[in-house]
Every structure is written in structure tokens, then in C-alpha cells.
Tab-separated table of C-alpha atoms in Angstrom:
chain	number	residue	atom	x	y	z
M	1	MET	CA	0.000	0.000	0.000
M	2	ARG	CA	2.837	2.431	0.800
M	3	THR	CA	4.417	1.827	-2.589
M	4	ALA	CA	1.103	2.564	-4.297
M	5	LEU	CA	0.717	5.774	-2.297
M	6	ALA	CA	4.279	6.827	-3.132
M	7	ILE	CA	3.678	6.229	-6.821
M	8	PHE	CA	0.363	8.102	-6.622
M	9	THR	CA	2.043	11.032	-4.865
M	10	ALA	CA	4.778	11.239	-7.483
M	11	ALA	CA	2.253	11.025	-10.314
M	12	ALA	CA	0.049	13.695	-8.777
M	13	ILE	CA	2.954	16.083	-8.357
M	14	ALA	CA	4.148	15.448	-11.901
M	15	ALA	CA	0.667	15.930	-13.321
M	16	THR	CA	0.271	19.341	-11.728
M	17	ALA	CA	3.840	20.608	-12.009
M	18	GLY	CA	3.151	22.355	-15.305
M	19	GLY	CA	0.505	24.466	-13.656
M	20	CYS	CA	-2.515	25.370	-15.722
M	21	GLY	CA	-3.293	29.058	-15.318
M	22	GLY	CA	-6.607	29.014	-13.478
M	23	THR	CA	-7.838	30.500	-10.255
M	24	ASN	CA	-9.661	27.635	-8.527
M	25	ASP	CA	-6.695	25.856	-6.991
M	26	THR	CA	-7.641	25.969	-3.320
M	27	THR	CA	-8.299	22.701	-1.544
M	28	PRO	CA	-10.517	23.070	1.534
M	29	VAL	CA	-8.447	22.320	4.639
M	30	ALA	CA	-10.934	19.688	5.845
M	31	CYS	CA	-10.140	17.621	2.729
M	32	LEU	CA	-6.575	17.172	3.963
M	33	ASP	CA	-7.534	15.611	7.329
M	34	GLY	CA	-6.886	12.035	6.183
M	35	PRO	CA	-9.060	9.030	5.409
M	36	GLY	CA	-10.894	9.178	8.734
M	37	ALA	CA	-12.499	12.489	7.788
M	38	TYR	CA	-13.923	10.905	4.626
M	39	LEU	CA	-15.117	7.792	6.459
M	40	VAL	CA	-16.919	9.902	9.074
M	41	ALA	CA	-18.550	12.070	6.395
M	42	LEU	CA	-19.645	9.018	4.428
M	43	ARG	CA	-21.759	7.839	7.374
M	44	GLN	CA	-24.321	10.371	6.083
M	45	ALA	CA	-24.596	8.685	2.664
M	46	PRO	CA	-26.816	8.532	0.713
M	47	GLY	CA	-27.667	11.944	2.164
M	48	GLU	CA	-25.230	14.832	1.812
M	49	ALA	CA	-21.886	13.551	3.103
M	50	ARG	CA	-19.793	16.564	4.090
M	51	ILE	CA	-16.286	16.515	5.477
M	52	GLY	CA	-16.171	18.276	8.812
M	53	GLY	CA	-19.933	18.712	8.433
M	54	GLU	CA	-19.372	21.455	5.840
M	55	VAL	CA	-17.385	20.449	2.736
M	56	PRO	CA	-18.891	18.240	0.017
M	57	ILE	CA	-16.444	15.546	-1.055
M	58	SER	CA	-16.594	16.822	-4.635
M	59	ASP	CA	-15.110	20.151	-3.473
M	60	CYS	CA	-11.934	18.289	-2.478
M	61	LEU	CA	-11.071	17.912	-6.175
M	62	ALA	CA	-10.270	21.496	-7.087
M	63	GLU	CA	-9.511	22.756	-10.562
M	64	ASN	CA	-5.746	23.386	-10.928
M	65	GLN	CA	-5.189	21.754	-7.539
M	66	LYS	CA	-1.675	22.002	-6.154
M	67	GLY	CA	0.339	18.780	-6.415
M	68	GLY	CA	0.744	18.324	-2.678
M	69	ASP	CA	-2.965	18.830	-2.068
M	70	LEU	CA	-3.872	16.431	-4.872
M	71	ALA	CA	-1.518	13.846	-3.379
M	72	GLY	CA	-3.026	14.332	0.094
M	73	VAL	CA	-6.611	14.071	-1.131
M	74	GLY	CA	-5.643	11.102	-3.295
M	75	ALA	CA	-3.964	9.208	-0.483
M	76	ALA	CA	-6.885	9.836	1.884
M	77	THR	CA	-9.605	8.868	-0.580
M	78	VAL	CA	-7.810	5.763	-1.870
M	79	SER	CA	-7.197	4.642	1.709
M	80	ALA	CA	-10.873	5.214	2.582
M	81	ALA	CA	-11.963	3.325	-0.556
M	82	THR	CA	-9.659	0.423	0.295
M	83	GLU	CA	-11.094	0.156	3.807
M	84	LEU	CA	-14.679	0.409	2.564
M	85	ASN	CA	-14.034	-2.212	-0.126
M	86	ALA	CA	-12.867	-4.730	2.474
M	87	GLU	CA	-15.978	-4.061	4.583
M	88	ALA	CA	-18.243	-4.198	1.530
M	89	ARG	CA	-16.878	-7.544	0.350
M	90	ALA	CA	-17.381	-8.967	3.846
M	91	LYS	CA	-21.030	-7.837	3.904
M	92	PRO	CA	-22.315	-7.402	0.324
M	93	GLY	CA	-25.240	-5.020	0.015
M	94	GLY	CA	-24.492	-3.296	3.333
M	95	ALA	CA	-23.727	0.281	4.257
M	96	ALA	CA	-20.061	0.030	3.213
M	97	ASN	CA	-21.114	-0.748	-0.378
M	98	LEU	CA	-23.302	2.343	-0.476
M	99	ARG	CA	-20.612	4.542	1.125
M	100	LEU	CA	-18.004	3.259	-1.300
M	101	GLY	CA	-20.215	4.073	-4.264
M	102	TYR	CA	-20.975	7.504	-2.824
M	103	LEU	CA	-17.260	8.270	-2.494
M	104	LEU	CA	-16.657	7.368	-6.137
M	105	GLY	CA	-19.709	9.264	-7.359
M	106	ALA	CA	-18.710	12.385	-5.435
M	107	ALA	CA	-15.137	12.148	-6.719
M	108	GLN	CA	-16.434	11.858	-10.284
M	109	ARG	CA	-18.684	14.872	-9.721
M	110	GLY	CA	-15.722	16.918	-8.495
M	111	ALA	CA	-13.438	15.754	-11.296
M	112	ASP	CA	-15.941	16.535	-14.046
M	113	GLU	CA	-14.960	20.208	-13.981
M	114	THR	CA	-11.185	19.931	-13.535
M	115	GLY	CA	-9.884	19.381	-17.045
M	116	GLY	CA	-8.628	15.857	-16.465
M	117	ILE	CA	-6.053	16.457	-13.704
M	118	HIS	CA	-7.896	13.978	-11.496
M	119	ALA	CA	-8.048	11.162	-14.069
M	120	GLU	CA	-5.335	9.123	-12.337
M	121	LEU	CA	-7.016	9.604	-8.956
M	122	LEU	CA	-10.322	8.380	-10.387
M	123	ARG	CA	-8.591	5.362	-11.905
M	124	ARG	CA	-6.974	4.476	-8.570
M	125	LEU	CA	-10.206	5.025	-6.648
M	126	SER	CA	-12.084	2.790	-9.057
M	127	ALA	CA	-9.443	0.067	-8.728
M	128	ALA	CA	-9.592	0.251	-4.915
M	129	ALA	CA	-13.394	0.291	-4.892
M	130	ARG	CA	-13.865	-2.636	-7.258
M	131	TYR	CA	-10.998	-4.784	-5.965
M	132	SER	CA	-11.808	-8.456	-5.654
M	133	PRO	CA	-9.308	-11.158	-4.652
M	134	ASP	CA	-8.424	-13.421	-7.551
M	135	ASN	CA	-10.528	-11.122	-9.798
M	136	MET	CA	-13.711	-12.869	-8.693
M	137	PRO	CA	-16.872	-11.031	-9.793
M	138	LEU	CA	-18.419	-8.789	-7.170
M	139	SER	CA	-21.807	-9.966	-5.965
M	140	PRO	CA	-25.020	-8.483	-7.357
M	141	ALA	CA	-25.845	-7.166	-3.852
M	142	PHE	CA	-22.463	-5.382	-3.749
M	143	THR	CA	-23.058	-3.881	-7.191
M	144	ARG	CA	-26.639	-2.732	-6.478
M	145	ALA	CA	-25.729	-0.937	-3.243
M	146	TYR	CA	-22.570	0.505	-4.812
M	147	ARG	CA	-24.598	1.874	-7.759
M	148	ARG	CA	-27.165	3.444	-5.425
M	149	GLY	CA	-24.360	5.145	-3.516
M	150	TYR	CA	-22.594	6.217	-6.712
M	151	ASP	CA	-25.742	7.860	-8.052
M	152	ALA	CA	-26.296	9.699	-4.754
M	153	GLY	CA	-22.675	10.853	-4.570
M	154	ASN	CA	-22.689	12.014	-8.164
M	155	ALA	CA	-25.942	13.926	-7.596
M	156	ARG	CA	-25.097	15.656	-4.312
M	157	GLY	CA	-21.575	14.673	-3.245
């Protein structure tokens, strides 16, 4: 996991080093509080899950985000997705499935307006969310709850 986070950090810094000339590059401070902040916020899913009770998860993916902030948000969200995936596989169709989907839907919502700088983060989140040992198919219950969460996160995340 540490190697993956190190690679993600390096990729995030490299992706933003060129600096696109925009103005929306501020990451809300709450988004940098680690995976626990995301997991606590996601307890509100499928309602509005807000980090620190105030910041929608989608706002954590800022346009022209600084490399260090992108790496911090990436590490926290991938870690949260990894933890939720393990819980969701253990209890298909449960709350962890819905929360996992919400996280991915909210991340997609935030990334939709950022010109592609979050593409690698979305790829890593998707891989963490849909991980299955030995590439076994995820259960229909897992997929249904995940989809419900994804739709909610994409609509209001």
C-alpha cells in the first residue's frame, strides 16, 4: 500500500507541475484531514456527506489543484476506498457498499470540472473500490448498493 501511495504522490505532483493558469486551486483544509475524515462524512450517505460537516467531497477535487494537495486528497480517498471495499466484500449489500459508491460518485462529480487532472485519482479510486481477490466477480448485492451510492454521490456529493 505504501508503494502505491508513493507512486500516486509522485504522479500527482508530476501531473500538476506544469501548472494550468486558473484560479480555482484551493483545496478546503478539511479535505486534507486524512481518510478518517472521509469515512466519518460518508456515514451520512446517501444523504449529503460533508467533510467536517461542511465540505462536500466533490469540493476536495479542485480545478488546478496544487500537487501536494492532490496527493493528500488522493492518499486519503484511496485509503478510505480500500477500507470500505474490504468491509463491503465482507457484507455485500451493506452500508459500506453504499458509502463506497458515494465516495466514487462524489469524486467523479468533483473531477468533471477539472480538465482531467484527477483522471489518475479516479482510476486508482475505481481500482480500490472494485478490488476483488483473484478477480472474482463482485456480488449483485455489492453492485446494487454501490450503484445506489454512486448515483447519490454524483448527484449531491
